[in-house]
Amino acid sequence: MTETELIENCKSGDGEAFRNLLNVYQKQLFGYLWRLGGSQYAAEELFQETTIKIWKGLKNYNGSNKFSSWIFTIAHNTAIDSFRKKRNNTNETEIDENTLVISTETPDQNIIKNENITLLNRAMKNLNEKQKEVFLLRQHSGMKFKEIAKATDQPLNTVLSHMNYAVKKLRKELEVINEH
Amino acid sequence: MNTDNKLLLEFEKEIWLYIDKDLSEERIQFWTNAISKNIELQNLLESTNSITDLYNEVSDYNLGNEIFDKIIDKAIGKKGLLFKIKNYFLHLLDQGEEHLFGKVAFASFLIICAIVVSLVSNKPNSVKSVTNVVKSEILEWDPETVDNQIKKIETLLLLAKNDKYKKYYINKIASNQWDRNTYGIENRIEKIKNDLGNNEF
């Protein structure tokens, strides 16, 4: 079944079609929320809220934008709303590194990957909220920057600027960490 | 500022649109040519892609099928009666605010309490008012008496339909009327006699 057919079935109340539809985006969507939320538990809560909103909102989805852009916009707004309520946790998202599940072939690859994760996590702590939002949305949703600008309600140049600064900071942090 | 630096700064502004191929054909061609001739532009593009590639490599988040299924089940309302009821009311009201369900639940609770109180509380004795209207003979239902009465009426009806009884009854009425009439005539004759006195015809 195509995505369009699945969406139509979902609008008719087909729960299994919804399961199949969201299964395609499960990893990326959950990964995005995990990175934003900072822990497996927070990500699961956000994922649940997002899923409910997607299910309820499907009747109004008219296909004017890509389905992936639409669901990631919902995820982004859900996360931002949640963080506003829990204001104290917004800037201090301690990534729970132990809950990352790595699927690699060899133990050596596993070690290297875990090291990279650690390095990246440390580097990402230096991003501010806006830079992190744009960077994560781009990496997980595959949205173009014009779509990200619309989803985050920011001008295109601002979004591009956030992304540039995010990548520069990460590059710089990774170079510094590697030197040590 | 030399040309190369200017070009580098300009490319920094458009690099993401170039990566997304979200520029005009001419502009994409322009940058492709520029990158092929300029090592700084090549380094910038390469280092930018390496960061995003590294992130994609280590981003392997697994929700797990079991948790995913539970989340979907909850979203579509497959499990949990309360969740279904909540979604039903939210759908009816076409509202997304969760506190509306609380209001509806509270209102329902009040209605249920009102019903329970009305059932449990003392009501005026309706039996007395009935006895004021209906005679005691009916209330004190005696089947034998009622049965006898019914039989009597049935008998009378049968007799009324019978021709001989009709004649008898008519005659009885007529005979009673005849007796009354003759008695009346006798009285008048006596009176006339008295009025005439002792005079003889």
Coordinates of C-alpha atoms in Angstrom, one line a residue:
Chain A
M1 CA 0.0 0.0 0.0
T2 CA 1.2 3.5 -0.8
E3 CA 1.5 6.2 1.8
T4 CA -1.5 8.0 0.3
E5 CA -3.6 4.9 0.5
L6 CA -2.6 4.3 4.1
I7 CA -3.5 7.9 5.0
E8 CA -6.9 7.5 3.4
N9 CA -7.5 4.3 5.3
C10 CA -6.4 6.0 8.5
K11 CA -9.0 8.8 7.9
S12 CA -11.6 6.0 7.8
G13 CA -10.5 4.9 11.2
D14 CA -8.2 2.0 10.3
G15 CA -5.9 1.7 13.2
E16 CA -3.7 -0.9 11.6
A17 CA -3.1 1.4 8.6
F18 CA -2.0 4.0 11.1
R19 CA 0.4 1.5 12.7
N20 CA 1.9 0.7 9.3
L21 CA 2.1 4.4 8.4
L22 CA 3.9 5.5 11.5
N23 CA 6.2 2.5 11.6
V24 CA 8.0 4.0 8.6
Y25 CA 8.9 7.1 10.6
Q26 CA 9.1 5.5 14.0
K27 CA 12.9 5.6 14.4
Q28 CA 13.5 9.0 13.1
L29 CA 10.6 10.5 15.0
F30 CA 11.5 8.8 18.2
G31 CA 15.2 9.7 17.7
Y32 CA 14.3 13.4 17.2
L33 CA 12.2 13.4 20.4
W34 CA 14.8 11.5 22.3
R35 CA 17.5 14.1 21.4
L36 CA 15.2 16.9 22.3
G37 CA 13.8 15.3 25.4
G38 CA 17.1 14.1 26.7
S39 CA 15.9 10.7 28.0
Q40 CA 14.1 7.5 26.9
Y41 CA 11.3 8.2 29.2
A42 CA 10.8 11.8 28.1
A43 CA 11.0 10.7 24.5
E44 CA 8.3 8.0 25.0
E45 CA 6.0 10.5 26.6
L46 CA 6.5 13.0 23.8
F47 CA 6.1 10.2 21.2
Q48 CA 2.8 9.2 22.8
E49 CA 1.5 12.7 22.8
T50 CA 2.7 13.3 19.2
T51 CA 1.1 10.0 18.0
I52 CA -2.2 10.9 19.5
K53 CA -2.1 14.4 17.9
I54 CA -1.2 12.8 14.5
W55 CA -4.1 10.3 14.7
K56 CA -6.6 13.0 15.6
G57 CA -5.2 15.5 13.1
L58 CA -5.3 13.1 10.2
K59 CA -8.8 14.0 9.3
N60 CA -7.6 17.5 8.6
Y61 CA -4.5 16.5 6.7
N62 CA -5.0 17.6 3.1
G63 CA -1.7 16.6 1.5
S64 CA -0.6 20.2 0.9
N65 CA 2.8 19.4 2.5
K66 CA 4.7 16.2 2.8
F67 CA 3.4 13.8 5.4
S68 CA 6.9 13.6 7.0
S69 CA 7.0 17.4 7.3
W70 CA 3.6 17.4 8.8
I71 CA 4.3 14.8 11.5
F72 CA 7.6 16.3 12.4
T73 CA 6.0 19.7 12.7
I74 CA 3.5 18.2 15.1
A75 CA 6.4 16.5 17.0
H76 CA 8.3 19.7 17.2
N77 CA 5.4 21.7 18.5
T78 CA 4.5 19.0 21.0
A79 CA 8.1 19.0 22.3
I80 CA 8.3 22.8 22.5
D81 CA 5.0 23.0 24.4
S82 CA 6.1 20.3 26.8
F83 CA 9.4 22.1 27.5
R84 CA 7.6 25.4 28.1
K85 CA 5.6 23.7 30.8
K86 CA 8.8 22.1 32.3
R87 CA 10.9 25.2 32.0
N88 CA 13.7 24.1 34.2
N89 CA 14.6 21.2 32.0
T90 CA 14.6 23.1 28.7
N91 CA 18.2 24.0 28.6
E92 CA 19.6 21.1 30.6
T93 CA 18.8 18.0 28.6
E94 CA 21.2 15.4 29.9
I95 CA 21.3 12.8 27.3
D96 CA 20.9 9.4 28.9
E97 CA 23.7 7.6 27.0
N98 CA 23.1 4.3 28.6
T99 CA 19.7 3.9 26.9
L100 CA 21.0 4.2 23.4
V101 CA 20.7 1.0 21.5
I102 CA 23.4 0.4 19.0
S103 CA 23.0 -2.1 16.3
T104 CA 26.4 -2.8 14.8
E105 CA 28.1 -5.8 13.5
T106 CA 31.3 -6.2 15.5
P107 CA 32.3 -5.3 19.1
D108 CA 35.0 -3.0 17.7
Q109 CA 32.5 -1.1 15.6
N110 CA 30.4 -0.9 18.7
I111 CA 33.1 0.7 20.7
I112 CA 33.9 3.2 18.0
K113 CA 30.3 4.1 17.6
N114 CA 29.8 4.5 21.4
E115 CA 32.8 6.8 21.5
N116 CA 31.4 8.9 18.7
I117 CA 28.1 9.1 20.5
T118 CA 29.8 10.3 23.6
L119 CA 31.7 12.9 21.7
L120 CA 28.7 14.1 19.8
N121 CA 26.6 14.3 23.0
R122 CA 29.2 16.5 24.7
A123 CA 29.4 18.7 21.6
M124 CA 25.7 19.1 21.3
K125 CA 25.5 20.4 24.9
N126 CA 27.1 23.6 23.6
L127 CA 24.3 24.3 21.1
N128 CA 21.7 26.7 22.2
E129 CA 18.0 25.8 22.1
K130 CA 17.3 27.2 18.6
Q131 CA 20.4 25.8 17.0
K132 CA 19.6 22.4 18.5
E133 CA 16.0 22.5 17.3
V134 CA 16.9 23.3 13.7
F135 CA 19.8 20.9 13.6
L136 CA 17.8 18.0 15.0
L137 CA 14.8 18.7 12.8
R138 CA 16.9 18.7 9.8
Q139 CA 18.8 15.5 10.6
H140 CA 15.8 13.5 11.7
S141 CA 13.0 14.7 9.4
G142 CA 14.9 15.3 6.2
M143 CA 12.9 18.4 5.8
K144 CA 14.2 21.1 3.5
F145 CA 15.1 24.4 5.2
K146 CA 12.1 26.2 3.7
E147 CA 9.9 23.6 5.4
I148 CA 11.8 23.9 8.6
A149 CA 11.4 27.7 8.5
K150 CA 7.6 27.2 8.2
A151 CA 7.5 24.5 10.9
T152 CA 9.4 26.6 13.4
D153 CA 7.8 29.9 12.3
Q154 CA 11.1 31.6 11.6
P155 CA 12.5 33.4 8.6
L156 CA 14.5 31.2 6.2
N157 CA 17.7 33.1 6.7
T158 CA 17.4 32.7 10.5
V159 CA 17.0 29.0 10.2
L160 CA 20.0 28.7 7.8
S161 CA 22.0 30.8 10.3
H162 CA 21.1 28.5 13.2
M163 CA 22.1 25.5 11.2
N164 CA 25.4 27.0 10.1
Y165 CA 26.3 27.9 13.7
A166 CA 25.2 24.5 15.0
V167 CA 27.5 22.7 12.5
K168 CA 30.4 25.1 13.2
K169 CA 30.1 24.6 16.9
L170 CA 29.9 20.8 16.6
R171 CA 32.9 20.8 14.3
K172 CA 34.9 22.9 16.6
E173 CA 33.9 20.9 19.7
L174 CA 34.7 17.6 18.1
E175 CA 38.1 18.9 17.0
V176 CA 38.9 20.1 20.5
I177 CA 37.7 16.8 22.1
N178 CA 39.7 14.8 19.6
E179 CA 42.9 16.8 20.3
H180 CA 42.6 15.9 24.0
Chain B
M1 CA 38.4 41.3 1.1
N2 CA 39.6 39.1 -1.8
T3 CA 37.4 37.3 -4.2
D4 CA 37.9 33.9 -2.6
N5 CA 36.9 35.1 0.8
K6 CA 33.9 36.8 -0.6
L7 CA 33.0 33.6 -2.4
L8 CA 33.5 31.6 0.7
L9 CA 31.2 33.8 2.8
E10 CA 28.6 33.8 0.1
F11 CA 28.8 30.0 -0.1
E12 CA 28.4 29.7 3.7
K13 CA 25.0 31.5 3.4
E14 CA 23.8 29.2 0.6
I15 CA 25.5 25.9 1.4
W16 CA 22.4 24.3 2.8
L17 CA 20.2 25.4 -0.1
Y18 CA 22.9 24.0 -2.4
I19 CA 22.9 20.7 -0.5
D20 CA 19.1 20.6 -0.7
K21 CA 19.2 21.5 -4.4
D22 CA 16.8 24.3 -3.4
L23 CA 18.3 26.9 -5.7
S24 CA 17.7 27.7 -9.3
E25 CA 19.4 25.5 -11.9
E26 CA 21.7 28.3 -12.8
R27 CA 22.8 28.9 -9.2
I28 CA 23.4 25.2 -8.6
Q29 CA 25.5 25.1 -11.7
F30 CA 27.4 28.2 -10.6
W31 CA 28.3 26.7 -7.2
T32 CA 29.2 23.3 -8.7
N33 CA 31.7 25.0 -11.0
A34 CA 33.0 27.2 -8.2
I35 CA 33.5 24.2 -5.8
S36 CA 35.4 22.3 -8.5
K37 CA 37.9 25.2 -8.8
N38 CA 38.1 26.4 -5.2
I39 CA 39.7 24.2 -2.4
E40 CA 38.2 26.3 0.4
L41 CA 34.7 25.7 -0.9
Q42 CA 35.5 22.0 -1.2
N43 CA 36.7 21.9 2.4
L44 CA 33.7 23.7 3.7
L45 CA 31.3 21.4 1.9
E46 CA 33.2 18.3 3.0
S47 CA 33.5 19.3 6.7
T48 CA 29.8 20.3 6.8
N49 CA 28.8 16.9 5.3
S50 CA 31.1 15.0 7.7
I51 CA 29.3 16.4 10.7
T52 CA 25.8 15.5 9.5
D53 CA 27.1 12.1 8.3
L54 CA 28.6 11.4 11.7
Y55 CA 25.4 12.4 13.4
N56 CA 23.4 10.1 11.1
E57 CA 25.9 7.2 11.8
V58 CA 25.4 7.3 15.6
S59 CA 21.7 8.1 15.5
D60 CA 20.2 4.7 16.0
Y61 CA 17.3 5.1 18.4
N62 CA 15.2 2.1 19.0
L63 CA 11.8 2.5 20.6
G64 CA 11.1 -1.2 20.5
N65 CA 8.2 -2.9 18.8
E66 CA 6.4 -3.7 22.0
I67 CA 6.4 -0.1 23.2
F68 CA 5.6 1.2 19.8
D69 CA 2.6 -1.1 19.6
K70 CA 1.3 0.0 23.0
I71 CA 1.7 3.7 22.0
I72 CA -0.2 3.1 18.7
D73 CA -2.9 1.1 20.5
K74 CA -3.4 4.0 23.0
A75 CA -3.5 6.6 20.2
I76 CA -6.2 4.7 18.2
G77 CA -8.1 3.9 21.3
K78 CA -7.7 0.1 21.0
K79 CA -7.3 -0.4 24.7
G80 CA -8.7 1.3 27.7
L81 CA -12.4 1.9 28.1
L82 CA -11.8 5.2 29.8
F83 CA -9.6 6.4 26.9
K84 CA -12.3 5.5 24.4
I85 CA -14.9 7.3 26.4
K86 CA -12.7 10.3 26.7
N87 CA -11.9 10.3 23.0
Y88 CA -15.6 9.9 22.2
F89 CA -16.5 13.0 24.3
L90 CA -13.6 15.0 22.9
H91 CA -14.7 14.0 19.4
L92 CA -18.3 15.1 20.1
L93 CA -17.2 18.4 21.5
D94 CA -14.5 18.7 18.8
Q95 CA -12.1 20.0 21.4
G96 CA -8.6 19.0 22.1
E97 CA -8.4 20.2 25.7
E98 CA -8.0 17.5 28.1
H99 CA -9.8 19.3 31.0
L100 CA -13.1 19.1 29.2
F101 CA -13.3 15.5 29.9
G102 CA -13.0 16.3 33.6
K103 CA -15.9 18.7 33.4
V104 CA -18.1 16.2 31.6
A105 CA -17.1 13.5 34.1
F106 CA -18.0 15.8 37.0
A107 CA -21.3 16.7 35.5
S108 CA -22.1 13.1 35.0
F109 CA -21.2 12.3 38.6
L110 CA -23.6 15.0 39.8
I111 CA -26.4 13.6 37.7
I112 CA -25.9 10.1 39.0
C113 CA -25.9 11.5 42.6
A114 CA -29.2 13.3 41.9
I115 CA -30.7 10.1 40.6
V116 CA -29.5 8.0 43.6
V117 CA -30.8 10.6 46.1
S118 CA -34.2 10.7 44.5
L119 CA -34.5 6.9 44.6
V120 CA -33.3 6.7 48.2
S121 CA -35.3 9.6 49.7
N122 CA -38.8 9.2 51.3
K123 CA -41.7 9.9 49.0
P124 CA -45.4 10.7 50.0
N125 CA -47.4 7.5 50.5
S126 CA -49.3 7.1 47.3
V127 CA -51.5 4.3 48.7
K128 CA -53.6 6.7 50.9
S129 CA -54.5 9.0 47.9
V130 CA -55.6 6.0 46.0
T131 CA -58.0 4.9 48.8
N132 CA -59.6 8.3 48.8
V133 CA -60.7 7.8 45.3
V134 CA -61.4 4.2 45.0
K135 CA -64.0 2.4 47.1
S136 CA -62.9 -0.1 49.7
E137 CA -65.1 -2.8 48.2
I138 CA -62.9 -2.7 45.1
L139 CA -59.6 -2.4 47.0
E140 CA -60.7 -5.3 49.2
W141 CA -60.9 -7.6 46.4
D142 CA -63.3 -10.5 47.2
P143 CA -63.3 -12.8 44.2
E144 CA -66.3 -14.9 45.3
T145 CA -68.6 -11.9 45.7
V146 CA -67.6 -10.3 42.4
D147 CA -68.1 -13.6 40.7
N148 CA -71.6 -14.0 42.1
Q149 CA -72.5 -10.5 41.0
I150 CA -71.2 -11.2 37.5
K151 CA -73.3 -14.4 37.3
K152 CA -76.4 -12.5 38.4
I153 CA -75.9 -10.0 35.7
E154 CA -75.3 -12.7 33.1
T155 CA -78.6 -14.4 34.2
L156 CA -80.6 -11.2 34.0
L157 CA -79.2 -10.6 30.5
L158 CA -80.2 -14.1 29.4
L159 CA -83.6 -13.7 30.8
A160 CA -84.0 -10.3 29.2
K161 CA -83.3 -11.9 25.9
N162 CA -85.8 -14.7 26.6
D163 CA -89.3 -14.0 24.9
K164 CA -91.4 -15.5 27.7
Y165 CA -89.7 -13.5 30.3
K166 CA -90.2 -10.4 28.2
K167 CA -94.0 -11.1 28.1
Y168 CA -94.0 -11.9 31.8
Y169 CA -92.2 -8.8 32.6
I170 CA -94.3 -6.6 30.4
N171 CA -97.4 -8.3 31.8
K172 CA -96.1 -7.8 35.3
I173 CA -95.6 -4.1 34.6
A174 CA -98.9 -3.9 32.8
S175 CA -100.7 -5.8 35.6
N176 CA -99.2 -3.5 38.2
Q177 CA -100.3 -0.6 36.2
W178 CA -103.8 -2.1 35.8
D179 CA -104.1 -2.7 39.5
R180 CA -103.1 0.9 40.1
N181 CA -105.6 2.2 37.6
T182 CA -108.5 0.1 38.9
Y183 CA -107.7 1.1 42.4
G184 CA -107.8 4.7 41.3
I185 CA -111.2 4.2 39.6
E186 CA -112.6 2.5 42.7
N187 CA -111.5 5.5 44.8
R188 CA -113.3 8.0 42.5
I189 CA -116.5 5.9 42.5
E190 CA -116.4 6.0 46.4
K191 CA -115.8 9.7 46.3
I192 CA -118.7 10.4 43.9
K193 CA -120.9 8.2 46.2
N194 CA -119.9 10.2 49.1
D195 CA -120.5 13.5 47.3
L196 CA -124.0 12.4 46.2
G197 CA -124.7 11.5 49.8
N198 CA -127.6 9.2 50.5
N199 CA -129.4 10.2 47.4
E200 CA -130.2 7.2 45.3
F201 CA -130.2 7.1 41.5

